[in-house]
Amino acid sequence: MTVKAEDVPKWRQLLFAHAKNVYSNGTRANPADEDYDSLLTMMGPMADEAMRIVEAFAYGARAADGVSGEGIAAPPEFETRLSIILNGLAPEAETQVAGGEGPTSVIQIDLWQLLYKVRESAELSYAREIDLVELDRRILFLLRSQGALVPADISGAVGVDKAQVSRSVKRLLELKMVERDQIRAPVSLTRKGATLADRLLRLAELRNRELTFDIGDEELAAFFAVIEKLLRRAVMLYEQERTLNQNDVKSLNPFTIDPDYDPDAEKSIMIERSRILAPLMTLSAYFSRSGALTFKRLTNLSNFESWVLNEIALDAPIDWNTLVSRLDRDHSQAGRTITALIERGLVERSGKPGRRHGTFKPTKEGQRLIEIIQEASRHRGAFLMAPLSVPERKKFDATFEKVRRNAVVQLERERTFDELDQDASNRS
């Protein structure tokens, strides 16, 4: 399905035109007064920042493509990548859930997309120093800031299971980055590990300053305070889901734990306040792990399969490029998931042969599971956000929005640097 021009929101058309003009001519030309006024009306204070973001992307893409002179048309891949950026700039009015129930919880889809952007840019950035996976880096940072820790404490702090932590510690032991006396003894950094951690932390601090641009100390402290509240609830959800899965509970609203329940009261989960992404990653890990258990228990779908099915239903029939841009995943991962959903009779495809030319929509059974997913998601989101007052929620959402926009700019910068490095390597 090709999206008709009249179906594309006006703000999106204006930003598309502006970015393509910058790419074509290499200079910043202000849009017509009436267009700018329209953009300001639709996007409010975001309008000027949105223009700066697409301009930065256009200049970076132009440099990466080696374009010089004026009147150069932007290639198709420019529009595809620009679409991903614009997906992250949608005005609040377009992020309402069906039925006017208010904005979708940032802790679900928005948090996944933010962390995906940050992880991609981090892989590009840290790869210039050393080839370590994300969990290995997080453990190095944690040990450098907290000192020696036993694996159970590491697992709780980073929000992943002990098996993953054990594999990461094994890799770091083989690299002589960490050491321990015996298998359950505290893990500590070696001199080599501390040196590398310090080097990577300097880069992490630079990235953190970029992600926290325009966020003051007081605002940041309030943001961390909310994350601590949410993290406690996320741990409660995870612990509860483990119990529900063991007991084979099928209720759509099983969130009946005493609201005063204190998970692991004698030992709170450590969160690292030196970098804004660390506690968000831990929060996402716990919430995703409980979500995976919830959706598996109720629908036999994984977290990502549930997300893909939901995205298809939101705009069915949806074309391939639109779907992939919304998922922020590579084509191969999205393709495998969609194929699996089709084989299970949850999604049907129509149109010309070839995945990229068809459109997708849920089957009757797929729609039934979507309703279960959405109902469970509402209960999970309500349970997670229950401790927050309305002012706390608004301030948290506003700060999160700043981090998200900064992450978009950071990712495009890293992609541009990577493309320039590849071009230089090819020419040498």
Short mmCIF file of C-alpha atoms in Angstrom, two decimals:
data_model
loop_
_atom_site.label_atom_id
_atom_site.label_comp_id
_atom_site.label_asym_id
_atom_site.label_seq_id
_atom_site.Cartn_x
_atom_site.Cartn_y
_atom_site.Cartn_z
CA MET A 1 0.00 0.00 0.00
CA THR A 2 1.40 3.37 -1.02
CA VAL A 3 0.57 6.13 1.43
CA LYS A 4 -1.30 8.91 -0.34
CA ALA A 5 0.02 12.45 0.03
CA GLU A 6 -3.26 13.65 1.49
CA ASP A 7 -3.01 10.98 4.21
CA VAL A 8 0.40 12.23 5.41
CA PRO A 9 0.09 14.74 8.29
CA LYS A 10 0.78 18.32 7.24
CA TRP A 11 3.60 18.80 9.77
CA ARG A 12 5.34 15.74 8.33
CA GLN A 13 5.02 17.02 4.75
CA LEU A 14 6.52 20.37 5.76
CA LEU A 15 9.51 18.82 7.57
CA PHE A 16 10.08 16.39 4.69
CA ALA A 17 10.15 19.26 2.21
CA HIS A 18 12.46 21.31 4.42
CA ALA A 19 14.95 18.46 4.91
CA LYS A 20 14.99 17.61 1.18
CA ASN A 21 15.57 21.28 0.34
CA VAL A 22 18.57 21.44 2.72
CA TYR A 23 19.98 18.22 1.20
CA SER A 24 19.46 19.47 -2.34
CA ASN A 25 21.00 22.93 -1.93
CA GLY A 26 23.35 22.56 1.02
CA THR A 27 22.01 25.70 2.70
CA ARG A 28 19.33 26.42 5.27
CA ALA A 29 16.42 28.21 3.61
CA ASN A 30 13.59 29.18 5.94
CA PRO A 31 10.20 27.79 4.92
CA ALA A 32 7.51 30.18 3.74
CA ASP A 33 5.87 32.18 6.53
CA GLU A 34 2.55 30.40 6.12
CA ASP A 35 4.26 26.99 6.25
CA TYR A 36 6.19 27.92 9.38
CA ASP A 37 3.03 29.23 11.03
CA SER A 38 1.28 25.94 10.22
CA LEU A 39 4.16 23.96 11.66
CA LEU A 40 4.15 26.08 14.81
CA THR A 41 0.40 25.58 15.23
CA MET A 42 0.66 21.79 14.86
CA MET A 43 3.87 21.15 16.81
CA GLY A 44 4.00 24.06 19.25
CA PRO A 45 7.42 24.56 20.92
CA MET A 46 8.71 21.43 19.15
CA ALA A 47 8.57 23.15 15.75
CA ASP A 48 11.93 24.94 15.88
CA GLU A 49 13.71 21.96 17.41
CA ALA A 50 12.17 19.62 14.84
CA MET A 51 13.50 21.84 12.06
CA ARG A 52 17.00 21.83 13.59
CA ILE A 53 16.94 18.03 13.90
CA VAL A 54 16.00 17.41 10.27
CA GLU A 55 18.51 20.05 9.14
CA ALA A 56 21.31 18.33 11.06
CA PHE A 57 20.31 15.02 9.51
CA ALA A 58 20.18 16.51 6.01
CA TYR A 59 23.63 18.13 6.34
CA GLY A 60 25.07 14.87 7.70
CA ALA A 61 23.53 12.76 4.94
CA ARG A 62 24.75 15.21 2.31
CA ALA A 63 28.30 15.03 3.67
CA ALA A 64 28.20 11.23 3.91
CA ASP A 65 27.01 11.00 0.28
CA GLY A 66 29.82 13.30 -0.87
CA VAL A 67 27.33 15.75 -2.38
CA SER A 68 28.54 19.18 -3.49
CA GLY A 69 26.79 21.93 -5.41
CA GLU A 70 23.09 22.66 -5.62
CA GLY A 71 20.01 21.04 -7.12
CA ILE A 72 20.95 17.49 -6.08
CA ALA A 73 17.94 15.24 -5.49
CA ALA A 74 17.91 13.22 -2.27
CA PRO A 75 18.19 9.43 -2.82
CA PRO A 76 15.38 7.05 -1.73
CA GLU A 77 17.32 5.87 1.35
CA PHE A 78 17.41 9.48 2.56
CA GLU A 79 13.62 9.51 2.76
CA THR A 80 13.52 6.12 4.50
CA ARG A 81 15.90 7.26 7.24
CA LEU A 82 14.19 10.63 7.51
CA SER A 83 10.90 8.81 8.08
CA ILE A 84 12.41 7.05 11.10
CA ILE A 85 13.43 10.41 12.57
CA LEU A 86 10.01 11.95 11.94
CA ASN A 87 8.35 8.98 13.66
CA GLY A 88 10.12 10.15 16.80
CA LEU A 89 8.95 13.74 16.43
CA ALA A 90 5.20 13.13 16.24
CA PRO A 91 3.22 15.78 18.14
CA GLU A 92 1.46 14.62 21.29
CA ALA A 93 -1.92 14.72 19.55
CA GLU A 94 -0.79 11.85 17.31
CA THR A 95 0.34 9.64 20.20
CA GLN A 96 -3.14 9.16 21.67
CA VAL A 97 -4.38 5.63 21.98
CA ALA A 98 -7.66 4.58 20.46
CA GLY A 99 -10.70 5.70 22.40
CA GLY A 100 -9.12 8.89 23.72
CA GLU A 101 -7.65 7.17 26.77
CA GLY A 102 -4.62 9.43 26.95
CA PRO A 103 -1.05 9.10 25.70
CA THR A 104 0.54 5.69 25.39
CA SER A 105 2.85 4.93 28.31
CA VAL A 106 6.42 5.95 27.50
CA ILE A 107 7.55 2.95 29.50
CA GLN A 108 6.42 0.60 26.80
CA ILE A 109 6.92 1.27 23.08
CA ASP A 110 8.61 4.67 23.46
CA LEU A 111 11.17 3.33 25.92
CA TRP A 112 12.01 0.40 23.67
CA GLN A 113 12.51 2.73 20.71
CA LEU A 114 14.65 5.17 22.71
CA LEU A 115 16.93 2.42 23.95
CA TYR A 116 17.17 0.91 20.47
CA LYS A 117 18.41 4.25 19.12
CA VAL A 118 20.88 4.71 21.95
CA ARG A 119 22.17 1.15 21.66
CA GLU A 120 22.76 1.50 17.92
CA SER A 121 24.65 4.77 18.34
CA ALA A 122 26.59 3.28 21.29
CA GLU A 123 27.69 0.27 19.26
CA LEU A 124 29.01 2.60 16.56
CA SER A 125 30.74 4.83 19.10
CA TYR A 126 32.27 2.25 21.46
CA ALA A 127 33.37 0.01 18.57
CA ARG A 128 36.06 2.61 17.84
CA GLU A 129 37.56 1.77 21.24
CA ILE A 130 37.01 -1.98 21.77
CA ASP A 131 34.60 -4.65 20.59
CA LEU A 132 32.57 -5.43 23.72
CA VAL A 133 28.87 -6.24 23.87
CA GLU A 134 26.60 -3.88 25.76
CA LEU A 135 26.20 -6.06 28.87
CA ASP A 136 29.97 -6.44 29.21
CA ARG A 137 30.37 -2.65 29.14
CA ARG A 138 27.57 -2.14 31.66
CA ILE A 139 29.21 -4.58 34.08
CA LEU A 140 32.55 -2.82 33.72
CA PHE A 141 30.89 0.53 34.45
CA LEU A 142 28.99 -0.92 37.42
CA LEU A 143 32.09 -2.48 39.00
CA ARG A 144 34.03 0.74 38.49
CA SER A 145 31.39 2.81 40.27
CA GLN A 146 30.30 0.31 42.97
CA GLY A 147 33.38 -1.83 43.57
CA ALA A 148 33.43 -5.63 43.80
CA LEU A 149 29.99 -7.29 43.57
CA VAL A 150 28.66 -10.83 43.66
CA PRO A 151 26.86 -12.01 40.49
CA ALA A 152 23.43 -11.80 42.16
CA ASP A 153 23.94 -8.09 42.88
CA ILE A 154 25.16 -7.51 39.33
CA SER A 155 22.07 -9.30 37.97
CA GLY A 156 19.73 -7.14 40.06
CA ALA A 157 21.49 -3.91 39.16
CA VAL A 158 21.45 -4.45 35.39
CA GLY A 159 18.07 -6.20 35.28
CA VAL A 160 19.12 -9.34 33.40
CA ASP A 161 19.04 -12.94 34.60
CA LYS A 162 21.97 -14.57 36.36
CA ALA A 163 22.75 -16.83 33.40
CA GLN A 164 23.41 -13.84 31.13
CA VAL A 165 25.54 -12.21 33.83
CA SER A 166 27.54 -15.43 34.23
CA ARG A 167 28.25 -15.55 30.49
CA SER A 168 29.31 -11.91 30.49
CA VAL A 169 31.56 -12.39 33.52
CA LYS A 170 33.12 -15.43 31.82
CA ARG A 171 33.93 -13.32 28.74
CA LEU A 172 35.45 -10.58 30.90
CA LEU A 173 37.48 -13.16 32.85
CA GLU A 174 38.87 -14.53 29.57
CA LEU A 175 39.82 -10.98 28.55
CA LYS A 176 41.42 -10.50 32.00
CA MET A 177 39.18 -7.48 32.64
CA VAL A 178 37.78 -8.92 35.90
CA GLU A 179 38.89 -11.42 38.53
CA ARG A 180 37.46 -13.45 41.43
CA ASP A 181 38.73 -16.04 43.88
CA GLN A 182 36.00 -18.62 43.29
CA ILE A 183 32.80 -19.03 41.28
CA ARG A 184 30.43 -17.32 43.77
CA ALA A 185 32.96 -14.83 45.11
CA PRO A 186 32.64 -11.09 44.41
CA VAL A 187 33.77 -10.00 40.96
CA SER A 188 36.22 -7.11 40.81
CA LEU A 189 38.08 -5.23 38.10
CA THR A 190 41.68 -6.03 37.25
CA ARG A 191 44.07 -3.19 36.54
CA LYS A 192 43.48 -3.79 32.83
CA GLY A 193 39.71 -3.71 33.36
CA ALA A 194 39.87 -0.52 35.43
CA THR A 195 41.97 1.20 32.76
CA LEU A 196 39.53 0.23 30.03
CA ALA A 197 36.53 1.17 32.18
CA ASP A 198 38.00 4.62 32.80
CA ARG A 199 38.60 5.12 29.07
CA LEU A 200 35.08 4.01 28.16
CA LEU A 201 33.58 6.07 31.00
CA ARG A 202 35.09 9.22 29.52
CA LEU A 203 33.30 8.43 26.28
CA ALA A 204 30.15 7.53 28.22
CA GLU A 205 30.27 10.88 30.00
CA LEU A 206 30.44 12.69 26.67
CA ARG A 207 27.48 10.70 25.37
CA ASN A 208 25.60 11.35 28.60
CA ARG A 209 26.11 15.11 28.27
CA GLU A 210 24.66 14.91 24.78
CA LEU A 211 21.64 12.91 25.96
CA THR A 212 20.98 15.28 28.88
CA PHE A 213 21.31 18.46 26.85
CA ASP A 214 18.80 21.06 28.07
CA ILE A 215 18.10 19.08 31.27
CA GLY A 216 19.07 20.88 34.50
CA ASP A 217 20.35 19.23 37.70
CA GLU A 218 17.04 19.67 39.54
CA GLU A 219 15.06 18.24 36.64
CA LEU A 220 17.47 15.32 36.37
CA ALA A 221 17.20 14.56 40.10
CA ALA A 222 13.39 14.50 39.83
CA PHE A 223 13.67 12.19 36.80
CA PHE A 224 15.85 9.72 38.74
CA ALA A 225 13.45 9.82 41.70
CA VAL A 226 10.58 8.77 39.43
CA ILE A 227 12.69 6.01 37.86
CA GLU A 228 13.34 4.59 41.33
CA LYS A 229 9.59 4.44 41.99
CA LEU A 230 8.94 2.82 38.62
CA LEU A 231 11.77 0.34 39.07
CA ARG A 232 10.28 -0.90 42.33
CA ARG A 233 6.95 -1.46 40.59
CA ALA A 234 8.66 -3.16 37.63
CA VAL A 235 10.38 -5.59 40.01
CA MET A 236 6.99 -6.29 41.63
CA LEU A 237 5.50 -7.06 38.21
CA TYR A 238 8.35 -9.38 37.37
CA GLU A 239 8.17 -11.26 40.67
CA GLN A 240 4.41 -11.54 40.37
CA GLU A 241 4.56 -12.84 36.79
CA ARG A 242 7.01 -15.55 37.80
CA THR A 243 4.49 -16.70 40.41
CA LEU A 244 1.56 -16.48 37.99
CA ASN A 245 3.37 -18.51 35.33
CA GLN A 246 4.18 -21.22 37.86
CA ASN A 247 0.52 -21.38 38.89
CA ASP A 248 -0.83 -21.12 35.32
CA VAL A 249 -3.08 -18.11 36.10
CA LYS A 250 -5.06 -16.94 33.06
CA SER A 251 -6.62 -13.72 34.38
CA LEU A 252 -6.14 -10.61 32.24
CA ASN A 253 -5.88 -8.44 35.35
CA PRO A 254 -3.83 -10.37 37.88
CA PHE A 255 -2.16 -7.26 39.35
CA THR A 256 -3.50 -7.54 42.86
CA ILE A 257 -0.32 -7.38 44.94
CA ASP A 258 -0.56 -5.24 48.06
CA PRO A 259 0.49 -1.73 46.88
CA ASP A 260 2.62 -1.41 50.02
CA TYR A 261 4.53 -4.58 49.16
CA ASP A 262 8.26 -3.92 49.26
CA PRO A 263 10.32 -6.17 46.95
CA ASP A 264 13.55 -7.25 48.62
CA ALA A 265 12.99 -4.65 51.35
CA GLU A 266 16.25 -5.28 53.12
CA LYS A 267 18.33 -4.68 50.01
CA SER A 268 17.24 -2.13 47.42
CA ILE A 269 18.34 -2.33 43.80
CA MET A 270 21.29 -0.12 43.01
CA ILE A 271 20.81 2.37 40.20
CA GLU A 272 23.64 4.30 38.66
CA ARG A 273 22.92 8.03 38.63
CA SER A 274 26.06 9.09 36.76
CA ARG A 275 24.50 8.25 33.37
CA ILE A 276 20.85 8.78 32.49
CA LEU A 277 20.55 5.63 30.35
CA ALA A 278 21.76 3.11 32.94
CA PRO A 279 18.62 3.18 35.16
CA LEU A 280 16.36 3.36 32.09
CA MET A 281 18.00 0.20 30.76
CA THR A 282 17.45 -1.57 34.09
CA LEU A 283 13.83 -0.41 34.21
CA SER A 284 13.26 -1.56 30.64
CA ALA A 285 14.87 -4.91 31.35
CA TYR A 286 12.60 -5.69 34.29
CA PHE A 287 9.47 -4.40 32.57
CA SER A 288 10.27 -6.31 29.36
CA ARG A 289 11.01 -9.52 31.26
CA SER A 290 7.67 -9.34 33.06
CA GLY A 291 5.96 -8.42 29.77
CA ALA A 292 7.50 -11.40 28.03
CA LEU A 293 6.11 -13.65 30.73
CA THR A 294 2.69 -11.95 30.58
CA PHE A 295 2.29 -12.18 26.82
CA LYS A 296 3.70 -15.70 26.67
CA ARG A 297 1.30 -16.81 29.39
CA LEU A 298 -1.75 -15.20 27.77
CA THR A 299 -1.03 -15.51 24.03
CA ASN A 300 2.07 -17.70 23.59
CA LEU A 301 3.75 -14.73 21.81
CA SER A 302 7.11 -13.17 22.59
CA ASN A 303 7.43 -9.51 23.55
CA PHE A 304 8.55 -8.49 20.06
CA GLU A 305 5.94 -10.65 18.31
CA SER A 306 3.27 -8.94 20.42
CA TRP A 307 4.63 -5.52 19.48
CA VAL A 308 4.73 -6.35 15.75
CA LEU A 309 1.19 -7.74 15.78
CA ASN A 310 -0.04 -4.64 17.60
CA GLU A 311 1.68 -2.27 15.13
CA ILE A 312 0.11 -4.11 12.18
CA ALA A 313 -3.34 -3.82 13.74
CA LEU A 314 -2.99 -0.09 14.48
CA ASP A 315 -2.78 0.79 10.78
CA ALA A 316 -4.02 -2.23 8.84
CA PRO A 317 -3.48 -2.91 6.05
CA ILE A 318 0.07 -1.60 6.52
CA ASP A 319 2.86 -1.68 3.93
CA TRP A 320 6.29 -3.15 4.58
CA ASN A 321 8.37 0.04 4.69
CA THR A 322 5.98 1.82 7.04
CA LEU A 323 5.91 -1.14 9.40
CA VAL A 324 9.70 -1.54 9.53
CA SER A 325 10.24 2.19 10.11
CA ARG A 326 7.88 2.10 13.09
CA LEU A 327 9.56 -0.94 14.60
CA ASP A 328 13.06 0.55 14.43
CA ARG A 329 14.47 -2.88 13.60
CA ASP A 330 16.43 -4.17 10.64
CA HIS A 331 14.50 -5.77 7.79
CA SER A 332 15.74 -9.29 8.51
CA GLN A 333 14.53 -9.34 12.13
CA ALA A 334 11.18 -7.80 11.21
CA GLY A 335 10.86 -10.21 8.27
CA ARG A 336 11.46 -13.31 10.39
CA THR A 337 8.89 -12.19 12.94
CA ILE A 338 6.22 -11.37 10.35
CA THR A 339 6.83 -14.70 8.60
CA ALA A 340 6.35 -16.49 11.90
CA LEU A 341 3.10 -14.61 12.57
CA ILE A 342 1.82 -15.51 9.09
CA GLU A 343 2.70 -19.19 9.57
CA ARG A 344 0.78 -19.19 12.86
CA GLY A 345 -2.30 -17.77 11.15
CA LEU A 346 -2.20 -14.46 13.02
CA VAL A 347 -1.31 -12.16 10.09
CA GLU A 348 -2.29 -12.31 6.43
CA ARG A 349 -0.51 -10.72 3.50
CA SER A 350 -2.01 -9.42 0.27
CA GLY A 351 -0.68 -7.68 -2.84
CA LYS A 352 2.09 -8.34 -5.32
CA PRO A 353 4.60 -11.17 -4.77
CA GLY A 354 7.52 -10.35 -2.51
CA ARG A 355 7.38 -9.19 1.07
CA ARG A 356 8.30 -5.58 0.26
CA HIS A 357 5.39 -5.14 -2.16
CA GLY A 358 2.61 -6.51 -0.01
CA THR A 359 0.42 -5.22 2.79
CA PHE A 360 -0.31 -6.89 6.11
CA LYS A 361 -3.28 -7.12 8.42
CA PRO A 362 -4.26 -9.33 11.36
CA THR A 363 -6.47 -12.36 10.87
CA LYS A 364 -9.52 -12.91 13.06
CA GLU A 365 -7.39 -14.95 15.48
CA GLY A 366 -4.66 -12.30 15.37
CA GLN A 367 -7.21 -9.62 16.25
CA ARG A 368 -8.40 -11.70 19.19
CA LEU A 369 -4.86 -11.91 20.57
CA ILE A 370 -4.34 -8.19 19.98
CA GLU A 371 -7.29 -7.39 22.19
CA ILE A 372 -5.79 -9.58 24.92
CA ILE A 373 -2.38 -7.87 24.50
CA GLN A 374 -3.87 -4.39 24.65
CA GLU A 375 -5.98 -5.19 27.69
CA ALA A 376 -3.01 -6.71 29.52
CA SER A 377 -0.81 -3.76 28.50
CA ARG A 378 -3.30 -1.28 29.95
CA HIS A 379 -3.32 -3.13 33.25
CA ARG A 380 0.48 -3.38 33.30
CA GLY A 381 0.93 0.29 32.47
CA ALA A 382 -1.61 1.37 35.08
CA PHE A 383 0.03 -0.79 37.72
CA LEU A 384 3.50 0.57 36.90
CA MET A 385 2.51 4.24 36.88
CA ALA A 386 0.12 4.10 39.86
CA PRO A 387 2.56 5.58 42.42
CA LEU A 388 3.08 8.76 40.36
CA SER A 389 1.09 11.93 40.89
CA VAL A 390 -0.12 13.84 37.82
CA PRO A 391 2.61 16.52 38.18
CA GLU A 392 5.29 13.82 38.56
CA ARG A 393 4.06 12.06 35.42
CA LYS A 394 4.00 15.26 33.37
CA LYS A 395 7.52 16.25 34.45
CA PHE A 396 8.81 12.73 33.78
CA ASP A 397 7.27 12.66 30.30
CA ALA A 398 8.72 16.10 29.49
CA THR A 399 12.23 15.05 30.52
CA PHE A 400 11.91 11.74 28.70
CA GLU A 401 10.95 13.65 25.54
CA LYS A 402 14.15 15.71 25.76
CA VAL A 403 16.26 12.57 26.12
CA ARG A 404 14.50 10.96 23.16
CA ARG A 405 15.09 13.93 20.85
CA ASN A 406 18.73 14.13 21.91
CA ALA A 407 19.07 10.40 21.17
CA VAL A 408 17.76 10.91 17.62
CA VAL A 409 20.41 13.55 16.93
CA GLN A 410 23.14 11.44 18.55
CA LEU A 411 22.30 8.39 16.43
CA GLU A 412 22.29 10.30 13.17
CA ARG A 413 25.64 11.84 14.06
CA GLU A 414 27.16 8.42 14.74
CA ARG A 415 25.68 6.99 11.52
CA THR A 416 27.20 9.83 9.56
CA PHE A 417 30.63 9.32 11.18
CA ASP A 418 30.43 5.60 10.44
CA GLU A 419 29.54 6.20 6.80
CA LEU A 420 32.40 8.68 6.45
CA ASP A 421 34.81 6.13 7.98
CA GLN A 422 33.61 3.46 5.57
CA ASP A 423 33.99 5.80 2.59
CA ALA A 424 37.52 6.69 3.71
CA SER A 425 38.39 2.98 4.05
CA ASN A 426 37.00 2.23 0.60
CA ARG A 427 39.05 5.02 -0.97
CA SER A 428 42.28 3.99 0.74
#
